Amino acid sequence: MTETARSATKIPALTLGFWLVKVLATTLGETGGDTVSMTLDLGYLAGTAIFIGPLVLLVWAQIAAKRFHPFLYWATIVASTTAGTTMADYATRSLGIGYPGGSLLLLGCVLVLLAAWRAVLGSVSVDTVREPRAEAFYWLTIAFSQTLGTALGDWVADLDGVGYSGTALIFGAALALVAAAYFRTRASRVALFWLAFVLTRPLGAAVGDCLDKPLDKGGLDFSRPIASAILAAAIVALVLLLPRRAGAHAAR
């Protein structure tokens, strides 16, 4: 890949640091979304309306940008996770379709978006995210994958005897299997990326629920606003400390 093509990619290098920040961002999305919908008691629909506006503006800014801006990218990811939290809660709780129904509906949305992206542009690799149409598909898929991950995490945590800590272990183990497949098999890197991207969301959501849910529900009963502030500070610190560069990504 030429240096010009590499610099045109506005997605971070997929290092261990990327995945650490991604998990923290999803955890912040859970605590931040719950702060608005539950702690402030605004409800899931109002919370979604509050978060959709900033998400749309950040996606527009990301698409309009001429080069990779790490803080803009991660702010957009955080916005997608907070909106994903309230959208998933609205779908699974307020619409009355439950966690299985919500998870299947959102999985269908993600699969349809990936299929449409591939049909229009020929690939769903993040290495192709260098022009507006690809970026629009990328961020739509990101938003729905975050919402799907929230519903999946809540579904597993709601199973008898699992809880939030058990959910974190289950999805942490699933991510370990994805990592093993990456390093030890020739499985599609593109498929593994999207699988890992979806699975980090329920892992982060479970960790967020462990932090802020009441003790009688298996949580640690931390203040949601304080937990959100600590997570935001950790994300900023990591983005400052880790290499801030766009990356080349596998195309297969």
mmCIF file of C-alpha atoms in Angstrom:
data_model
loop_
_atom_site.group_PDB
_atom_site.id
_atom_site.type_symbol
_atom_site.label_atom_id
_atom_site.label_comp_id
_atom_site.label_asym_id
_atom_site.label_seq_id
_atom_site.Cartn_x
_atom_site.Cartn_y
_atom_site.Cartn_z
ATOM 1 C CA MET A 1 0.000 0.000 0.000
ATOM 2 C CA THR A 2 1.345 3.413 -0.918
ATOM 3 C CA GLU A 3 1.923 6.105 1.678
ATOM 4 C CA THR A 4 -0.753 8.234 0.008
ATOM 5 C CA ALA A 5 -3.365 5.482 0.309
ATOM 6 C CA ARG A 6 -2.347 4.788 3.880
ATOM 7 C CA SER A 7 -2.682 8.450 4.901
ATOM 8 C CA ALA A 8 -6.134 8.671 3.272
ATOM 9 C CA THR A 9 -7.514 6.027 5.634
ATOM 10 C CA LYS A 10 -9.294 7.676 8.573
ATOM 11 C CA ILE A 11 -9.554 4.536 10.722
ATOM 12 C CA PRO A 12 -6.972 3.932 13.505
ATOM 13 C CA ALA A 13 -4.374 1.200 13.255
ATOM 14 C CA LEU A 14 -5.879 -1.996 14.670
ATOM 15 C CA THR A 15 -3.437 -2.456 17.513
ATOM 16 C CA LEU A 16 -4.026 -3.759 21.040
ATOM 17 C CA GLY A 17 -4.429 -0.114 22.028
ATOM 18 C CA PHE A 18 -7.312 0.253 19.579
ATOM 19 C CA TRP A 19 -9.212 -2.603 21.221
ATOM 20 C CA LEU A 20 -8.487 -1.331 24.736
ATOM 21 C CA VAL A 21 -9.907 2.077 23.887
ATOM 22 C CA LYS A 22 -12.854 0.413 22.118
ATOM 23 C CA VAL A 23 -13.789 -1.576 25.236
ATOM 24 C CA LEU A 24 -13.483 1.541 27.426
ATOM 25 C CA ALA A 25 -15.600 3.505 24.939
ATOM 26 C CA THR A 26 -18.330 0.859 25.021
ATOM 27 C CA THR A 27 -18.231 0.829 28.816
ATOM 28 C CA LEU A 28 -18.566 4.627 28.819
ATOM 29 C CA GLY A 29 -21.467 4.292 26.400
ATOM 30 C CA GLU A 30 -23.264 2.034 28.866
ATOM 31 C CA THR A 31 -22.738 4.246 31.919
ATOM 32 C CA GLY A 32 -23.325 7.455 29.946
ATOM 33 C CA GLY A 33 -26.500 6.184 28.320
ATOM 34 C CA ASP A 34 -27.832 4.888 31.632
ATOM 35 C CA THR A 35 -27.019 8.232 33.282
ATOM 36 C CA VAL A 36 -29.368 10.046 30.924
ATOM 37 C CA SER A 37 -32.137 7.454 30.619
ATOM 38 C CA MET A 38 -32.141 6.116 34.203
ATOM 39 C CA THR A 39 -30.288 8.393 36.629
ATOM 40 C CA LEU A 40 -31.821 11.552 35.132
ATOM 41 C CA ASP A 41 -35.025 9.547 34.512
ATOM 42 C CA LEU A 42 -35.518 10.914 30.992
ATOM 43 C CA GLY A 43 -36.400 7.529 29.533
ATOM 44 C CA TYR A 44 -35.004 5.549 26.622
ATOM 45 C CA LEU A 45 -36.736 7.438 23.803
ATOM 46 C CA ALA A 46 -35.716 10.867 25.095
ATOM 47 C CA GLY A 47 -32.198 9.562 25.741
ATOM 48 C CA THR A 48 -31.993 8.314 22.164
ATOM 49 C CA ALA A 49 -33.171 11.679 20.843
ATOM 50 C CA ILE A 50 -30.513 13.442 22.948
ATOM 51 C CA PHE A 51 -27.675 11.234 21.695
ATOM 52 C CA ILE A 52 -28.665 10.946 18.026
ATOM 53 C CA GLY A 53 -28.032 14.640 17.343
ATOM 54 C CA PRO A 54 -24.362 14.661 18.473
ATOM 55 C CA LEU A 55 -23.795 11.318 16.724
ATOM 56 C CA VAL A 56 -25.039 12.664 13.380
ATOM 57 C CA LEU A 57 -22.912 15.819 13.733
ATOM 58 C CA LEU A 58 -19.793 13.832 14.634
ATOM 59 C CA VAL A 59 -20.294 11.412 11.748
ATOM 60 C CA TRP A 60 -20.662 14.387 9.398
ATOM 61 C CA ALA A 61 -17.448 15.912 10.786
ATOM 62 C CA GLN A 62 -15.635 12.574 10.457
ATOM 63 C CA ILE A 63 -16.707 12.189 6.823
ATOM 64 C CA ALA A 64 -15.824 15.820 6.031
ATOM 65 C CA ALA A 65 -12.367 15.540 7.594
ATOM 66 C CA LYS A 66 -9.451 15.313 5.160
ATOM 67 C CA ARG A 67 -7.282 13.136 7.392
ATOM 68 C CA PHE A 68 -7.347 10.978 10.514
ATOM 69 C CA HIS A 69 -8.138 12.866 13.736
ATOM 70 C CA PRO A 70 -7.932 10.484 16.723
ATOM 71 C CA PHE A 71 -10.088 12.481 19.130
ATOM 72 C CA LEU A 72 -12.760 13.061 16.479
ATOM 73 C CA TYR A 73 -12.791 9.355 15.642
ATOM 74 C CA TRP A 74 -13.099 8.216 19.255
ATOM 75 C CA ALA A 75 -15.670 10.884 20.091
ATOM 76 C CA THR A 76 -17.773 9.477 17.251
ATOM 77 C CA ILE A 77 -17.328 5.946 18.579
ATOM 78 C CA VAL A 78 -18.392 7.052 22.092
ATOM 79 C CA ALA A 79 -21.419 8.845 20.625
ATOM 80 C CA SER A 80 -22.391 5.654 18.789
ATOM 81 C CA THR A 81 -22.115 3.616 21.992
ATOM 82 C CA THR A 82 -24.236 5.986 24.086
ATOM 83 C CA ALA A 83 -26.876 6.177 21.357
ATOM 84 C CA GLY A 84 -26.619 2.398 20.960
ATOM 85 C CA THR A 85 -27.298 1.905 24.664
ATOM 86 C CA THR A 86 -30.526 3.899 24.699
ATOM 87 C CA MET A 87 -31.683 2.578 21.295
ATOM 88 C CA ALA A 88 -31.176 -1.025 22.393
ATOM 89 C CA ASP A 89 -32.955 -0.428 25.691
ATOM 90 C CA TYR A 90 -35.857 1.195 23.849
ATOM 91 C CA ALA A 91 -36.072 -1.686 21.362
ATOM 92 C CA THR A 92 -35.861 -4.476 23.938
ATOM 93 C CA ARG A 93 -37.853 -2.899 26.767
ATOM 94 C CA SER A 94 -40.170 -0.160 25.523
ATOM 95 C CA LEU A 95 -41.219 -1.926 22.295
ATOM 96 C CA GLY A 96 -41.962 -5.110 24.210
ATOM 97 C CA ILE A 97 -40.036 -7.481 21.933
ATOM 98 C CA GLY A 98 -37.600 -8.505 24.687
ATOM 99 C CA TYR A 99 -33.896 -9.233 24.491
ATOM 100 C CA PRO A 100 -34.147 -12.140 22.010
ATOM 101 C CA GLY A 101 -36.422 -10.191 19.667
ATOM 102 C CA GLY A 102 -34.334 -7.042 19.915
ATOM 103 C CA SER A 103 -31.077 -8.927 19.355
ATOM 104 C CA LEU A 104 -32.433 -10.741 16.280
ATOM 105 C CA LEU A 105 -33.886 -7.525 14.849
ATOM 106 C CA LEU A 106 -30.608 -5.653 15.296
ATOM 107 C CA LEU A 107 -28.547 -8.578 13.974
ATOM 108 C CA GLY A 108 -30.699 -8.473 10.864
ATOM 109 C CA CYS A 109 -30.038 -4.735 10.509
ATOM 110 C CA VAL A 110 -26.268 -5.253 10.765
ATOM 111 C CA LEU A 111 -26.296 -8.093 8.218
ATOM 112 C CA VAL A 112 -28.436 -6.087 5.786
ATOM 113 C CA LEU A 113 -26.080 -3.097 6.081
ATOM 114 C CA LEU A 114 -23.005 -5.262 5.483
ATOM 115 C CA ALA A 115 -24.677 -6.927 2.484
ATOM 116 C CA ALA A 116 -25.703 -3.561 1.019
ATOM 117 C CA TRP A 117 -22.220 -2.146 1.613
ATOM 118 C CA ARG A 118 -20.636 -5.101 -0.159
ATOM 119 C CA ALA A 119 -23.125 -4.950 -3.030
ATOM 120 C CA VAL A 120 -22.536 -1.232 -3.621
ATOM 121 C CA LEU A 121 -18.777 -0.975 -3.050
ATOM 122 C CA GLY A 122 -17.532 -4.538 -3.431
ATOM 123 C CA SER A 123 -15.977 -4.900 0.032
ATOM 124 C CA VAL A 124 -16.770 -4.311 3.709
ATOM 125 C CA SER A 125 -13.103 -4.029 4.683
ATOM 126 C CA VAL A 126 -12.283 -0.971 6.759
ATOM 127 C CA ASP A 127 -9.302 -0.509 4.456
ATOM 128 C CA THR A 128 -11.762 0.789 1.846
ATOM 129 C CA VAL A 129 -13.128 3.527 4.129
ATOM 130 C CA ARG A 130 -11.543 6.385 2.224
ATOM 131 C CA GLU A 131 -14.492 8.056 0.509
ATOM 132 C CA PRO A 132 -17.894 9.366 1.660
ATOM 133 C CA ARG A 133 -20.072 6.410 0.586
ATOM 134 C CA ALA A 134 -17.816 3.894 2.316
ATOM 135 C CA GLU A 135 -17.668 6.090 5.423
ATOM 136 C CA ALA A 136 -21.458 6.398 5.518
ATOM 137 C CA PHE A 137 -21.801 2.596 5.384
ATOM 138 C CA TYR A 138 -19.040 2.228 7.994
ATOM 139 C CA TRP A 139 -20.654 4.527 10.543
ATOM 140 C CA LEU A 140 -24.157 3.161 9.982
ATOM 141 C CA THR A 141 -22.811 -0.344 10.549
ATOM 142 C CA ILE A 142 -20.897 0.834 13.618
ATOM 143 C CA ALA A 143 -24.019 2.409 15.130
ATOM 144 C CA PHE A 144 -26.164 -0.690 14.618
ATOM 145 C CA SER A 145 -23.380 -3.038 15.784
ATOM 146 C CA GLN A 146 -23.125 -1.035 19.013
ATOM 147 C CA THR A 147 -26.879 -1.315 19.483
ATOM 148 C CA LEU A 148 -26.783 -5.057 18.734
ATOM 149 C CA GLY A 149 -23.959 -5.554 21.224
ATOM 150 C CA THR A 150 -25.944 -3.827 23.960
ATOM 151 C CA ALA A 151 -28.973 -6.054 23.374
ATOM 152 C CA LEU A 152 -26.813 -9.200 23.304
ATOM 153 C CA GLY A 153 -25.076 -8.270 26.536
ATOM 154 C CA ASP A 154 -28.359 -7.546 28.316
ATOM 155 C CA TRP A 155 -29.857 -10.806 27.008
ATOM 156 C CA VAL A 156 -26.996 -12.945 28.326
ATOM 157 C CA ALA A 157 -26.826 -11.054 31.644
ATOM 158 C CA ASP A 158 -30.561 -11.661 32.141
ATOM 159 C CA LEU A 159 -30.162 -15.447 31.913
ATOM 160 C CA ASP A 160 -30.482 -17.320 35.206
ATOM 161 C CA GLY A 161 -27.192 -17.532 37.089
ATOM 162 C CA VAL A 162 -25.126 -15.497 34.596
ATOM 163 C CA GLY A 163 -25.219 -11.884 35.781
ATOM 164 C CA TYR A 164 -22.990 -9.032 34.671
ATOM 165 C CA SER A 165 -19.671 -10.531 35.761
ATOM 166 C CA GLY A 166 -20.545 -13.833 34.086
ATOM 167 C CA THR A 167 -21.485 -11.953 30.913
ATOM 168 C CA ALA A 168 -18.120 -10.169 30.924
ATOM 169 C CA LEU A 169 -16.348 -13.535 31.228
ATOM 170 C CA ILE A 170 -18.410 -15.097 28.423
ATOM 171 C CA PHE A 171 -17.765 -12.302 25.929
ATOM 172 C CA GLY A 172 -14.161 -11.945 27.068
ATOM 173 C CA ALA A 173 -13.670 -15.642 26.270
ATOM 174 C CA ALA A 174 -15.393 -15.190 22.904
ATOM 175 C CA LEU A 175 -13.008 -12.355 22.065
ATOM 176 C CA ALA A 176 -10.066 -14.543 23.075
ATOM 177 C CA LEU A 177 -11.269 -17.148 20.561
ATOM 178 C CA VAL A 178 -11.473 -14.472 17.859
ATOM 179 C CA ALA A 179 -7.911 -13.393 18.697
ATOM 180 C CA ALA A 180 -6.746 -17.008 18.505
ATOM 181 C CA ALA A 181 -8.398 -17.364 15.101
ATOM 182 C CA TYR A 182 -6.628 -14.205 13.943
ATOM 183 C CA PHE A 183 -3.181 -15.378 14.986
ATOM 184 C CA ARG A 184 -3.478 -19.110 14.301
ATOM 185 C CA THR A 185 -5.796 -19.490 11.309
ATOM 186 C CA ARG A 186 -6.281 -17.988 7.870
ATOM 187 C CA ALA A 187 -9.858 -16.926 8.599
ATOM 188 C CA SER A 188 -11.051 -13.749 6.897
ATOM 189 C CA ARG A 189 -9.555 -10.742 8.680
ATOM 190 C CA VAL A 190 -12.544 -8.658 7.627
ATOM 191 C CA ALA A 191 -15.021 -11.121 9.188
ATOM 192 C CA LEU A 192 -12.921 -11.352 12.351
ATOM 193 C CA PHE A 193 -12.798 -7.559 12.634
ATOM 194 C CA TRP A 194 -16.566 -7.170 12.509
ATOM 195 C CA LEU A 195 -17.083 -10.100 14.862
ATOM 196 C CA ALA A 196 -14.644 -8.581 17.356
ATOM 197 C CA PHE A 197 -16.234 -5.158 16.941
ATOM 198 C CA VAL A 198 -19.667 -6.537 17.835
ATOM 199 C CA LEU A 199 -18.371 -8.668 20.742
ATOM 200 C CA THR A 200 -16.485 -5.809 22.424
ATOM 201 C CA ARG A 201 -19.793 -4.010 22.857
ATOM 202 C CA PRO A 202 -21.493 -6.547 25.181
ATOM 203 C CA LEU A 203 -18.180 -6.944 27.029
ATOM 204 C CA GLY A 204 -18.020 -3.201 27.654
ATOM 205 C CA ALA A 205 -21.722 -3.068 28.471
ATOM 206 C CA ALA A 206 -21.344 -5.860 31.026
ATOM 207 C CA VAL A 207 -18.404 -4.080 32.659
ATOM 208 C CA GLY A 208 -20.419 -0.852 32.718
ATOM 209 C CA ASP A 209 -23.367 -2.641 34.316
ATOM 210 C CA CYS A 210 -21.009 -4.174 36.891
ATOM 211 C CA LEU A 211 -19.946 -0.657 37.826
ATOM 212 C CA ASP A 212 -23.276 1.123 38.056
ATOM 213 C CA LYS A 213 -26.037 -1.392 38.759
ATOM 214 C CA PRO A 214 -27.310 -1.838 42.372
ATOM 215 C CA LEU A 215 -25.704 -4.409 44.651
ATOM 216 C CA ASP A 216 -28.860 -6.537 44.756
ATOM 217 C CA LYS A 217 -28.678 -6.855 40.943
ATOM 218 C CA GLY A 218 -25.051 -7.928 40.886
ATOM 219 C CA GLY A 219 -23.483 -4.508 40.338
ATOM 220 C CA LEU A 220 -21.111 -2.403 42.429
ATOM 221 C CA ASP A 221 -23.564 0.522 42.739
ATOM 222 C CA PHE A 222 -21.046 3.184 41.686
ATOM 223 C CA SER A 223 -22.357 6.589 40.721
ATOM 224 C CA ARG A 224 -23.031 6.550 36.964
ATOM 225 C CA PRO A 225 -21.848 10.133 36.377
ATOM 226 C CA ILE A 226 -18.629 9.524 38.330
ATOM 227 C CA ALA A 227 -17.988 6.210 36.579
ATOM 228 C CA SER A 228 -18.587 7.926 33.214
ATOM 229 C CA ALA A 229 -16.154 10.727 34.075
ATOM 230 C CA ILE A 230 -13.434 8.226 35.107
ATOM 231 C CA LEU A 231 -13.912 6.218 31.916
ATOM 232 C CA ALA A 232 -13.800 9.368 29.764
ATOM 233 C CA ALA A 233 -10.550 10.433 31.446
ATOM 234 C CA ALA A 234 -9.045 6.978 30.856
ATOM 235 C CA ILE A 235 -9.974 7.120 27.156
ATOM 236 C CA VAL A 236 -8.408 10.573 26.745
ATOM 237 C CA ALA A 237 -5.237 9.394 28.493
ATOM 238 C CA LEU A 238 -4.943 6.310 26.295
ATOM 239 C CA VAL A 239 -5.535 8.270 23.084
ATOM 240 C CA LEU A 240 -2.799 10.702 24.150
ATOM 241 C CA LEU A 241 -0.357 7.951 25.118
ATOM 242 C CA LEU A 242 -0.911 5.489 22.291
ATOM 243 C CA PRO A 243 0.317 6.034 18.711
ATOM 244 C CA ARG A 244 -2.156 8.349 17.010
ATOM 245 C CA ARG A 245 -2.039 7.195 13.434
ATOM 246 C CA ALA A 246 -4.295 5.773 10.808
ATOM 247 C CA GLY A 247 -3.594 2.206 9.836
ATOM 248 C CA ALA A 248 -3.530 -0.186 6.959
ATOM 249 C CA HIS A 249 -6.139 -2.924 7.351
ATOM 250 C CA ALA A 250 -6.478 -6.360 5.869
ATOM 251 C CA ALA A 251 -8.699 -6.425 2.806
ATOM 252 C CA ARG A 252 -9.723 -10.103 2.903
#
